[in-house]
PDB file of C-alpha atoms and ligand atoms in Angstrom:
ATOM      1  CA  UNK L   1     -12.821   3.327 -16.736  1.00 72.00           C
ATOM      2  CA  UNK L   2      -9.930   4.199 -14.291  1.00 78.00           C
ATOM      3  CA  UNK L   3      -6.816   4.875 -16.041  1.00 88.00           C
ATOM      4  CA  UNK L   4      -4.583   2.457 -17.420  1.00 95.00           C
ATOM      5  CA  UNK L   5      -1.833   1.210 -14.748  1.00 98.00           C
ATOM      6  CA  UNK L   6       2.142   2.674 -14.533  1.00 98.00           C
ATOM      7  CA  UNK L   7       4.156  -0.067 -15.831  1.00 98.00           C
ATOM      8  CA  UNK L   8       7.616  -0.296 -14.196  1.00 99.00           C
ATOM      9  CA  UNK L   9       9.684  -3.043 -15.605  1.00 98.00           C
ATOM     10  CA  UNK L  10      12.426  -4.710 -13.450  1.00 98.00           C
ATOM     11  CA  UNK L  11      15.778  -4.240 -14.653  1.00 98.00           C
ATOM     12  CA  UNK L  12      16.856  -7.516 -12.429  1.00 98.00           C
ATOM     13  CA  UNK L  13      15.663  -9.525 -15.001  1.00 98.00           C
ATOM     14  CA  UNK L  14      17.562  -7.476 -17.929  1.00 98.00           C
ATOM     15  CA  UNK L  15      20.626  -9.219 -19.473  1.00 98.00           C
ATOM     16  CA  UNK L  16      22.910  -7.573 -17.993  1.00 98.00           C
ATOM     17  CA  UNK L  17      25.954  -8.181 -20.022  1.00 98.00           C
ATOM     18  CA  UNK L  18      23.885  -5.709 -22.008  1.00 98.00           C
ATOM     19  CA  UNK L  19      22.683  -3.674 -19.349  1.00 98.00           C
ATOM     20  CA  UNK L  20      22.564  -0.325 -21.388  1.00 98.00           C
ATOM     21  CA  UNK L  21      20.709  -1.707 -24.497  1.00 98.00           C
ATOM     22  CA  UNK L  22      18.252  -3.138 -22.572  1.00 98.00           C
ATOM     23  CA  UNK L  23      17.656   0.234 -20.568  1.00 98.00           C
ATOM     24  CA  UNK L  24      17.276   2.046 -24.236  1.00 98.00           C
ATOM     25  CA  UNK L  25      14.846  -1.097 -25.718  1.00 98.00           C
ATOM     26  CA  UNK L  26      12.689  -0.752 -22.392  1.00 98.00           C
ATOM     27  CA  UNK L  27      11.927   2.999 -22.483  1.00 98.00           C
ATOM     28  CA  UNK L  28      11.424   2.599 -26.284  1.00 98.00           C
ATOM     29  CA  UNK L  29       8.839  -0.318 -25.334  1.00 98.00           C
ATOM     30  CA  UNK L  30       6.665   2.092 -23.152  1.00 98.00           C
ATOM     31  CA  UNK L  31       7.890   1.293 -20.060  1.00 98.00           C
ATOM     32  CA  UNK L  32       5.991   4.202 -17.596  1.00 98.00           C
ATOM     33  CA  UNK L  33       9.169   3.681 -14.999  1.00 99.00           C
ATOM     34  CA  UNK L  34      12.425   1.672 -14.947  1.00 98.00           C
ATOM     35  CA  UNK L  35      12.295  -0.212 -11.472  1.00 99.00           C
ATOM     36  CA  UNK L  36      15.853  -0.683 -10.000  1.00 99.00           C
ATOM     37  CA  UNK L  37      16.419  -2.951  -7.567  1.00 98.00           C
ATOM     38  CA  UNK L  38      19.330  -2.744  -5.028  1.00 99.00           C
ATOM     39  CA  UNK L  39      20.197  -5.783  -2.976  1.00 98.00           C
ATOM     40  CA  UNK L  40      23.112  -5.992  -0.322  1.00 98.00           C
ATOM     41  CA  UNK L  41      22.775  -9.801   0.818  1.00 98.00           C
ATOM     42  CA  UNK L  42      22.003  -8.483   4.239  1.00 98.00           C
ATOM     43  CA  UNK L  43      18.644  -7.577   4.456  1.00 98.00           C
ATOM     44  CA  UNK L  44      17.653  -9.667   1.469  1.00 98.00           C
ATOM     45  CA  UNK L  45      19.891 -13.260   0.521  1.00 98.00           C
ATOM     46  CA  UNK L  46      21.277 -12.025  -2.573  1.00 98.00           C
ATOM     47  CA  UNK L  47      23.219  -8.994  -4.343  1.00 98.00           C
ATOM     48  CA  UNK L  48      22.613  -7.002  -7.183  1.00 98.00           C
ATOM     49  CA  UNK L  49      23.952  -3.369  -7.912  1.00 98.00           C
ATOM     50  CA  UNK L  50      24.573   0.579  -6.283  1.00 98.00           C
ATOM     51  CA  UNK L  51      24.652   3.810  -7.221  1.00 98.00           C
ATOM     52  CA  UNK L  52      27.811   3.583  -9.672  1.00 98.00           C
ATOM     53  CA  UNK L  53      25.200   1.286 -12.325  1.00 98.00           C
ATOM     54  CA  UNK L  54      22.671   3.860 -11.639  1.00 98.00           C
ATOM     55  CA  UNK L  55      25.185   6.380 -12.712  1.00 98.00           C
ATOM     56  CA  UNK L  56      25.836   4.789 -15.948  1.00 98.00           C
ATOM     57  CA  UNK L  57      22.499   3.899 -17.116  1.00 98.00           C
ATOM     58  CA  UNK L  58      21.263   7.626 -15.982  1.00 98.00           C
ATOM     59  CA  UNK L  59      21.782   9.315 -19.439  1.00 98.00           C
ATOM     60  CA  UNK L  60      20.449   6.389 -21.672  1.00 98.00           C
ATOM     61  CA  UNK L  61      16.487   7.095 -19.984  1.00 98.00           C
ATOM     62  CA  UNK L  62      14.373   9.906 -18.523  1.00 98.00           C
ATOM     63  CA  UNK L  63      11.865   7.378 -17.798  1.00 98.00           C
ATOM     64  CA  UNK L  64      11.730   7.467 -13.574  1.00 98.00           C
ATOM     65  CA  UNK L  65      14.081   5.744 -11.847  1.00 99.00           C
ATOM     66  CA  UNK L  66      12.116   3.661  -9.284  1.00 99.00           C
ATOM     67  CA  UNK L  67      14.644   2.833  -7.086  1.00 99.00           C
ATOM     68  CA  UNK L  68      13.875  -0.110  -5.108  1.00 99.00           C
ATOM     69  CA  UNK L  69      16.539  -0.158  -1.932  1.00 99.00           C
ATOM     70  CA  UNK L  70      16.744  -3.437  -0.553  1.00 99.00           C
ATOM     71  CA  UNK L  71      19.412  -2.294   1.899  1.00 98.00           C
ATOM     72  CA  UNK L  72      19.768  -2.310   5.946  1.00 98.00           C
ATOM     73  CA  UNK L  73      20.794   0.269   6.807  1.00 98.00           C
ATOM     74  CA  UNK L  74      19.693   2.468   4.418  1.00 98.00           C
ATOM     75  CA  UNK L  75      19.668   5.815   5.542  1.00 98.00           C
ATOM     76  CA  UNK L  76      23.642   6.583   4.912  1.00 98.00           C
ATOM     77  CA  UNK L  77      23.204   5.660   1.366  1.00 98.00           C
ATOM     78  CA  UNK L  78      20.553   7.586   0.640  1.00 99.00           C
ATOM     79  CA  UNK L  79      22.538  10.651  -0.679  1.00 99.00           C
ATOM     80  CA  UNK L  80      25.200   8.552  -3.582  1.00 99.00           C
ATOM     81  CA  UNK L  81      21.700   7.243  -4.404  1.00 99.00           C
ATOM     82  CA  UNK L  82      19.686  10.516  -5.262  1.00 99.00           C
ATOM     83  CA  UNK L  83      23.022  12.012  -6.428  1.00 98.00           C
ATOM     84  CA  UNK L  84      23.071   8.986  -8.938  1.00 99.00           C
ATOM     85  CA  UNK L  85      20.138  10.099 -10.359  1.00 98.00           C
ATOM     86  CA  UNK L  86      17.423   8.327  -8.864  1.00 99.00           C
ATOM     87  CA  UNK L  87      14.056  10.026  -9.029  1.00 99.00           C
ATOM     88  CA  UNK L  88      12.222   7.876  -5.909  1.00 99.00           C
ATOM     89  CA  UNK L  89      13.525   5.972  -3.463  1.00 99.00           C
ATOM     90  CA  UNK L  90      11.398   3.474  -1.958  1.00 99.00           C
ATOM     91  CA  UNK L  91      12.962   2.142   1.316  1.00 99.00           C
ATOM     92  CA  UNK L  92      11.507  -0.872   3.173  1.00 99.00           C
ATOM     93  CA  UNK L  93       9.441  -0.452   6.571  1.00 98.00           C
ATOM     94  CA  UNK L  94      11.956  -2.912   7.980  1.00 98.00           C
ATOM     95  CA  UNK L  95      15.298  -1.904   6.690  1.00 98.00           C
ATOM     96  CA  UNK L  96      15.111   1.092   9.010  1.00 97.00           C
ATOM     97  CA  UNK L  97      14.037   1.835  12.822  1.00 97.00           C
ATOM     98  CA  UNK L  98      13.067   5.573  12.424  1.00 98.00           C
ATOM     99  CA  UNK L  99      11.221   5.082   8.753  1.00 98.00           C
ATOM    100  CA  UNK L 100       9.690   8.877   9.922  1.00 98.00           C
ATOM    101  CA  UNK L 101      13.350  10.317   9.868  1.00 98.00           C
ATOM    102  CA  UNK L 102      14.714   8.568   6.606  1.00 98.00           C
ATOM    103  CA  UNK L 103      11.540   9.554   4.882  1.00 99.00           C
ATOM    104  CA  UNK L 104      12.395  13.074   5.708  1.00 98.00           C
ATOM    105  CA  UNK L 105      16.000  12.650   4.387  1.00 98.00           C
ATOM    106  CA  UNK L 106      14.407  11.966   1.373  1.00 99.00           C
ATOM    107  CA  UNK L 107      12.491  14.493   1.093  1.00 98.00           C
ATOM    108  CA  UNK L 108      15.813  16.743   1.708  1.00 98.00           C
ATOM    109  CA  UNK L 109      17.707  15.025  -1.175  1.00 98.00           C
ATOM    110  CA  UNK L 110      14.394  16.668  -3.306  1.00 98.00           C
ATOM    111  CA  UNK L 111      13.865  13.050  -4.057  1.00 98.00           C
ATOM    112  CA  UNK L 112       9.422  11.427  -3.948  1.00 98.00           C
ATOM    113  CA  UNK L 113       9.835   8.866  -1.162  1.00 99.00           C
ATOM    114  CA  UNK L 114       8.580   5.608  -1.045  1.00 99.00           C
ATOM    115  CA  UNK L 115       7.808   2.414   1.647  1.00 99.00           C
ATOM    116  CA  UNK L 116       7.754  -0.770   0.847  1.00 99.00           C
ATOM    117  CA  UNK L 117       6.208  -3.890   3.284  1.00 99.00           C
ATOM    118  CA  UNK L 118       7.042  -7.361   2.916  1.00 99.00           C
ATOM    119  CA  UNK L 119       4.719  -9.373   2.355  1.00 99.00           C
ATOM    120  CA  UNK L 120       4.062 -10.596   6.372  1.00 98.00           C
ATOM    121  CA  UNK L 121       4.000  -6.624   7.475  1.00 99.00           C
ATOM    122  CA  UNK L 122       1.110  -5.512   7.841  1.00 98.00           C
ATOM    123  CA  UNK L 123       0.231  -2.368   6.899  1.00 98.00           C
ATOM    124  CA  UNK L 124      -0.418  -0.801  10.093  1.00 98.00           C
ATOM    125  CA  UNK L 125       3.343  -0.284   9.941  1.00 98.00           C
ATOM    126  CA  UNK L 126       2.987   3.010   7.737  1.00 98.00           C
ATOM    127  CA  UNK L 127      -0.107   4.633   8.680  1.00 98.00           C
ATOM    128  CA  UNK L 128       1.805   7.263  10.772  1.00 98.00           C
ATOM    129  CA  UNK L 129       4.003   8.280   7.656  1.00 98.00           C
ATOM    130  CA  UNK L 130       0.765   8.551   4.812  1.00 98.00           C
ATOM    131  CA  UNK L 131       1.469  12.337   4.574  1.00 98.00           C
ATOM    132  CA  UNK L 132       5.301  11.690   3.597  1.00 98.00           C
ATOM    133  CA  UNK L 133       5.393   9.009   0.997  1.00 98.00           C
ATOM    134  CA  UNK L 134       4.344   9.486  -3.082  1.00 98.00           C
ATOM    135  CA  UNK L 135       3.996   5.643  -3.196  1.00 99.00           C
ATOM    136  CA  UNK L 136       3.726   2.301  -1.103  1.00 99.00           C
ATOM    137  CA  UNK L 137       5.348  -0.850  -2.317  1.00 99.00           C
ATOM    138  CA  UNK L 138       3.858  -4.282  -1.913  1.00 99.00           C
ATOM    139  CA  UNK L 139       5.959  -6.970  -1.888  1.00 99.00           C
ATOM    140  CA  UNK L 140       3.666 -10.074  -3.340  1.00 99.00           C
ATOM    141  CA  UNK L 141       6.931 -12.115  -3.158  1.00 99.00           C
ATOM    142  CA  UNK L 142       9.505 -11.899  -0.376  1.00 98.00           C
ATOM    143  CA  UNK L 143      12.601  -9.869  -1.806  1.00 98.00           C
ATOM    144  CA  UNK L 144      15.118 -11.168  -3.034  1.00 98.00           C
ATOM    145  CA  UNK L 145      15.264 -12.699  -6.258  1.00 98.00           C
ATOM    146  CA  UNK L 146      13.087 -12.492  -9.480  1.00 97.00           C
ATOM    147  CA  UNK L 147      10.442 -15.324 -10.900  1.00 97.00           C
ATOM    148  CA  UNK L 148       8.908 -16.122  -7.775  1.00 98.00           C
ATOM    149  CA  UNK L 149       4.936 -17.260  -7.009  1.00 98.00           C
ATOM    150  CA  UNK L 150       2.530 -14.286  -6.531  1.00 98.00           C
ATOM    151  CA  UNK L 151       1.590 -14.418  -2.783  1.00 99.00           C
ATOM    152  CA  UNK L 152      -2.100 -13.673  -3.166  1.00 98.00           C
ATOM    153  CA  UNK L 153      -3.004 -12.596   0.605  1.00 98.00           C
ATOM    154  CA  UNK L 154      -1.843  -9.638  -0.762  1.00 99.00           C
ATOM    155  CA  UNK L 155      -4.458  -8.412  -2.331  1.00 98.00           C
ATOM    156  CA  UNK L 156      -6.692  -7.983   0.759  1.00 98.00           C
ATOM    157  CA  UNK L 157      -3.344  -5.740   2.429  1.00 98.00           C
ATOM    158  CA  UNK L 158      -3.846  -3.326  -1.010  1.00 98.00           C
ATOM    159  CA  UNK L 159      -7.231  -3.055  -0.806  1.00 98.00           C
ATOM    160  CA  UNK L 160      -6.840  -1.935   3.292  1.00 98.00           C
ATOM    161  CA  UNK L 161      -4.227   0.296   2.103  1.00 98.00           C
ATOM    162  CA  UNK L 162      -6.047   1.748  -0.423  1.00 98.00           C
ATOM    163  CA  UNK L 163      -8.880   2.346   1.878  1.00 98.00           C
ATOM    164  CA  UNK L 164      -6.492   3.457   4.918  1.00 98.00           C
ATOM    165  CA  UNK L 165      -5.141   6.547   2.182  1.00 98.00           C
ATOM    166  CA  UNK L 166      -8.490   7.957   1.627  1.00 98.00           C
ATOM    167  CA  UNK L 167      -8.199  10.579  -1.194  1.00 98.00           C
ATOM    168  CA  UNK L 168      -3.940  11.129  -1.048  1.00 98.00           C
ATOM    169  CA  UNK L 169      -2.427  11.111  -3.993  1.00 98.00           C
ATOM    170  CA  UNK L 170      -0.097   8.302  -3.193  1.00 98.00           C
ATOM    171  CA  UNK L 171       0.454   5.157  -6.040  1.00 98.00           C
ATOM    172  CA  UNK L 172       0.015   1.691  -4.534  1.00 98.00           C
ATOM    173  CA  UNK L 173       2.479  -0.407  -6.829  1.00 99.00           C
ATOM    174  CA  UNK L 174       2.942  -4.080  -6.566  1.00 99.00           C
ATOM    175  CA  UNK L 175       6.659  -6.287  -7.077  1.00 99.00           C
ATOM    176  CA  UNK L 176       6.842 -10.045  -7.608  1.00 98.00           C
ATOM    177  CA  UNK L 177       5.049 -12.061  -9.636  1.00 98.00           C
ATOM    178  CA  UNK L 178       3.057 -10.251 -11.643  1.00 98.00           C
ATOM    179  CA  UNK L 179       1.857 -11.466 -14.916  1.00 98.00           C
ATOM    180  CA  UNK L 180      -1.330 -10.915 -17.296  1.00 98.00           C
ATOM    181  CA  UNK L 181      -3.283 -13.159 -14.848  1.00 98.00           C
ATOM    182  CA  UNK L 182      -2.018 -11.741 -11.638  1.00 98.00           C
ATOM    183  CA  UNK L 183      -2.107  -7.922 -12.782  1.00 98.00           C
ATOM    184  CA  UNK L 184      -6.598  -8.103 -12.703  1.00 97.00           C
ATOM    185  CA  UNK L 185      -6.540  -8.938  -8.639  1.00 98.00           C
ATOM    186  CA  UNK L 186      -4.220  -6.238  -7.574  1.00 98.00           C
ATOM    187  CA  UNK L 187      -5.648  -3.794  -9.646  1.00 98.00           C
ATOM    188  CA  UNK L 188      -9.360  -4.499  -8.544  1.00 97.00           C
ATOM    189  CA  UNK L 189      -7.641  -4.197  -5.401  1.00 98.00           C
ATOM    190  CA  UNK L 190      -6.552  -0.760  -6.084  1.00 98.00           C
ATOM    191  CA  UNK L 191      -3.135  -0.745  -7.302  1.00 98.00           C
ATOM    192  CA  UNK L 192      -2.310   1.399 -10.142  1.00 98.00           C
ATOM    193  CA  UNK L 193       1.688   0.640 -10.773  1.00 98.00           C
ATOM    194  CA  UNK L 194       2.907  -2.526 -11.552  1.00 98.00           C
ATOM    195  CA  UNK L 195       6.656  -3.693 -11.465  1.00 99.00           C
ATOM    196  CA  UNK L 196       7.257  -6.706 -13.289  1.00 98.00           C
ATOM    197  CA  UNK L 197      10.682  -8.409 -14.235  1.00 98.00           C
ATOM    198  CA  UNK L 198      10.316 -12.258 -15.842  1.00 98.00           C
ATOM    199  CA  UNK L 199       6.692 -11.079 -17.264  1.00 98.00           C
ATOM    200  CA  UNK L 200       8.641  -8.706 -19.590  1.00 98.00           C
ATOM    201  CA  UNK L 201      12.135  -9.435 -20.123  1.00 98.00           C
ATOM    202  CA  UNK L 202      11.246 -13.414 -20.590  1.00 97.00           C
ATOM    203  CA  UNK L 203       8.400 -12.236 -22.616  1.00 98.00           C
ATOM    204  CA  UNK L 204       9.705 -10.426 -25.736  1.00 98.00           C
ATOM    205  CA  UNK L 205       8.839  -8.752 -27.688  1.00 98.00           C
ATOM    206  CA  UNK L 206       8.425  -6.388 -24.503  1.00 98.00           C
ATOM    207  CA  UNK L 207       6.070  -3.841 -26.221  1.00 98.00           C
ATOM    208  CA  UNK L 208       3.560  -6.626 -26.149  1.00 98.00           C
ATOM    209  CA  UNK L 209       4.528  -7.407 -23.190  1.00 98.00           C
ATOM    210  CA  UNK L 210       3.791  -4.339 -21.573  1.00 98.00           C
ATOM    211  CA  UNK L 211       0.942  -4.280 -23.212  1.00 98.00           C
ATOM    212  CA  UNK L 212      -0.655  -7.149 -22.005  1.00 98.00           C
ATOM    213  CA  UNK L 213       0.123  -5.923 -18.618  1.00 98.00           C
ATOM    214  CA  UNK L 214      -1.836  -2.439 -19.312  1.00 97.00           C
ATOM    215  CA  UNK L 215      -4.368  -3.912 -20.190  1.00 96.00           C
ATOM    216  CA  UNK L 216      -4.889  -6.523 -17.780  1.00 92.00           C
ATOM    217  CA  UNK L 217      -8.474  -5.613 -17.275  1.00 81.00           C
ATOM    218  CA  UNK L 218      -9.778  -5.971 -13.195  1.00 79.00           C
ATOM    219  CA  UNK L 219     -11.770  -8.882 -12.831  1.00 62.00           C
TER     220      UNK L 219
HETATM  221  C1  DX5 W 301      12.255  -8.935  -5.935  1.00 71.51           C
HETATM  222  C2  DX5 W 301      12.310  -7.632  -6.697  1.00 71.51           C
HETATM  223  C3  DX5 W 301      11.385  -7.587  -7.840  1.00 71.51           C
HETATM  224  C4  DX5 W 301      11.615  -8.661  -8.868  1.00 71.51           C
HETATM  225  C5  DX5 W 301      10.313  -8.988  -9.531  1.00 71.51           C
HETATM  226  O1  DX5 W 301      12.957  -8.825  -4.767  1.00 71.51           O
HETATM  227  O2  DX5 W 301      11.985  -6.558  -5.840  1.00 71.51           O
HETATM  228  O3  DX5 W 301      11.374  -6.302  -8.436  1.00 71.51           O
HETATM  229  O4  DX5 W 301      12.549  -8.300  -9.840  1.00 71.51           O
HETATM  230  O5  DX5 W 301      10.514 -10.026 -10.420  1.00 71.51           O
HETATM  231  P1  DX5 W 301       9.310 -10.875 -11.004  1.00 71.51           P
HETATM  232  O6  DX5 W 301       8.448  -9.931 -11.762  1.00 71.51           O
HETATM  233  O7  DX5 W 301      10.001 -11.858 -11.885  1.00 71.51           O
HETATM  234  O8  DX5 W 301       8.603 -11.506  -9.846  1.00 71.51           O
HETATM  235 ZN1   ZN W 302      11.584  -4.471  -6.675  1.00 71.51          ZN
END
């Protein structure tokens, strides 16, 4: 049996007049990650938060901080956001036209780098950078906003990426949509990290619901 997927819970859908309890009543849930997504309502139509939030929630977790930068351009904001105290930073393939260089800046800040591709690039767009990146990000929704419909052409892209990284160490996790009855497909697919917002933070108690995301078993 492989081993159980990395659950990385979205704090977008978190109440965030409570931001801070819901980052302690998360980790306590067994959340594997806390996935942090950064909008600037440029490259994606809507806004959420920067490194100043990431700042403050910092001390209340030691859970990884997937950080999630939906930003264009990225690269001159990669620094405030390692500094904040985010452990990876997982920049999309087409917020920035020299993803080679700004995957090297993170590897500078001592931060794991990741890529993520929306959900019409294909995954061609990464295969010169395999040897750089801890972790690709598939979009199964296009970014944006929480509680959208899994797009499910995406499973054939994971199962070509999987195939395309051979035996590197690099997770394959998958944002938007995910539920108990999306998890099986991507995971059969080869993914082994899941983020999910509305499946767990509309879904309390969210130890269960993490658990019924673990142990979504692969159809
Ligand atoms: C979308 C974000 C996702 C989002 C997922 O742009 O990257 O992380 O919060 O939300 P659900 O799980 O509700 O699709
Ligand atoms: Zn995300």
């Amino acid at each position: 049996m492989p081993p159980p997927p990395l659950i990385a819970p979205s704090l977008l859908s978190a109440d965030f007049a409570r931001l801070g309890a819901e980052v302690e009543a998360i980790d306590r849930a067994g959340a594997d990650w806390l996935h942090l997504d950064v909008m600037d309502g440029h490259f994606v139509p809507n806004l959420t938060f920067g490194p100043d939030i990431i700042r403050a929630i910092r001390p209340l977790s030691r859970k990884c901080f997937d950080t999630h930068l939906m930003i264009a351009p990225v690269d001159p904001y990669l620094e405030a956001f390692a500094k904040a105290g985010a452990d990876r930073l997982t920049v999309h393939a087409e917020a920035t036209p020299h993803l080679d260089r700004t995957l090297q800046a993170i590897a500078n800040l001592g931060k794991a780098a990741g890529v993520a591709l929306n959900p019409a690039t294909p995954e061609s767009a990464i295969a010169y950078v395999l040897d750089r990146i801890d972790l690709v990000l598939v979009m199964s929704v296009n970014p944006g906003f929480g509680g959208q419909a899994f797009i499910p052409a995406m499973v054939e892209k994971i199962r070509r990426l999987r195939a395309m990284l051979g035996a590197r160490p690099v997770h394959i996790e998958v944002d938007g949509g995910i539920t108990p009855e999306t998890a099986p497909l991507v995971l059969a697919a080869g993914a082994d990290a899941l983020v999910a917002g509305s499946a767990i933070f509309r879904a309390p108690p969210y130890e269960q619901a993490i658990a019924a995301l673990r142990h979504a078993a692969p159809a």
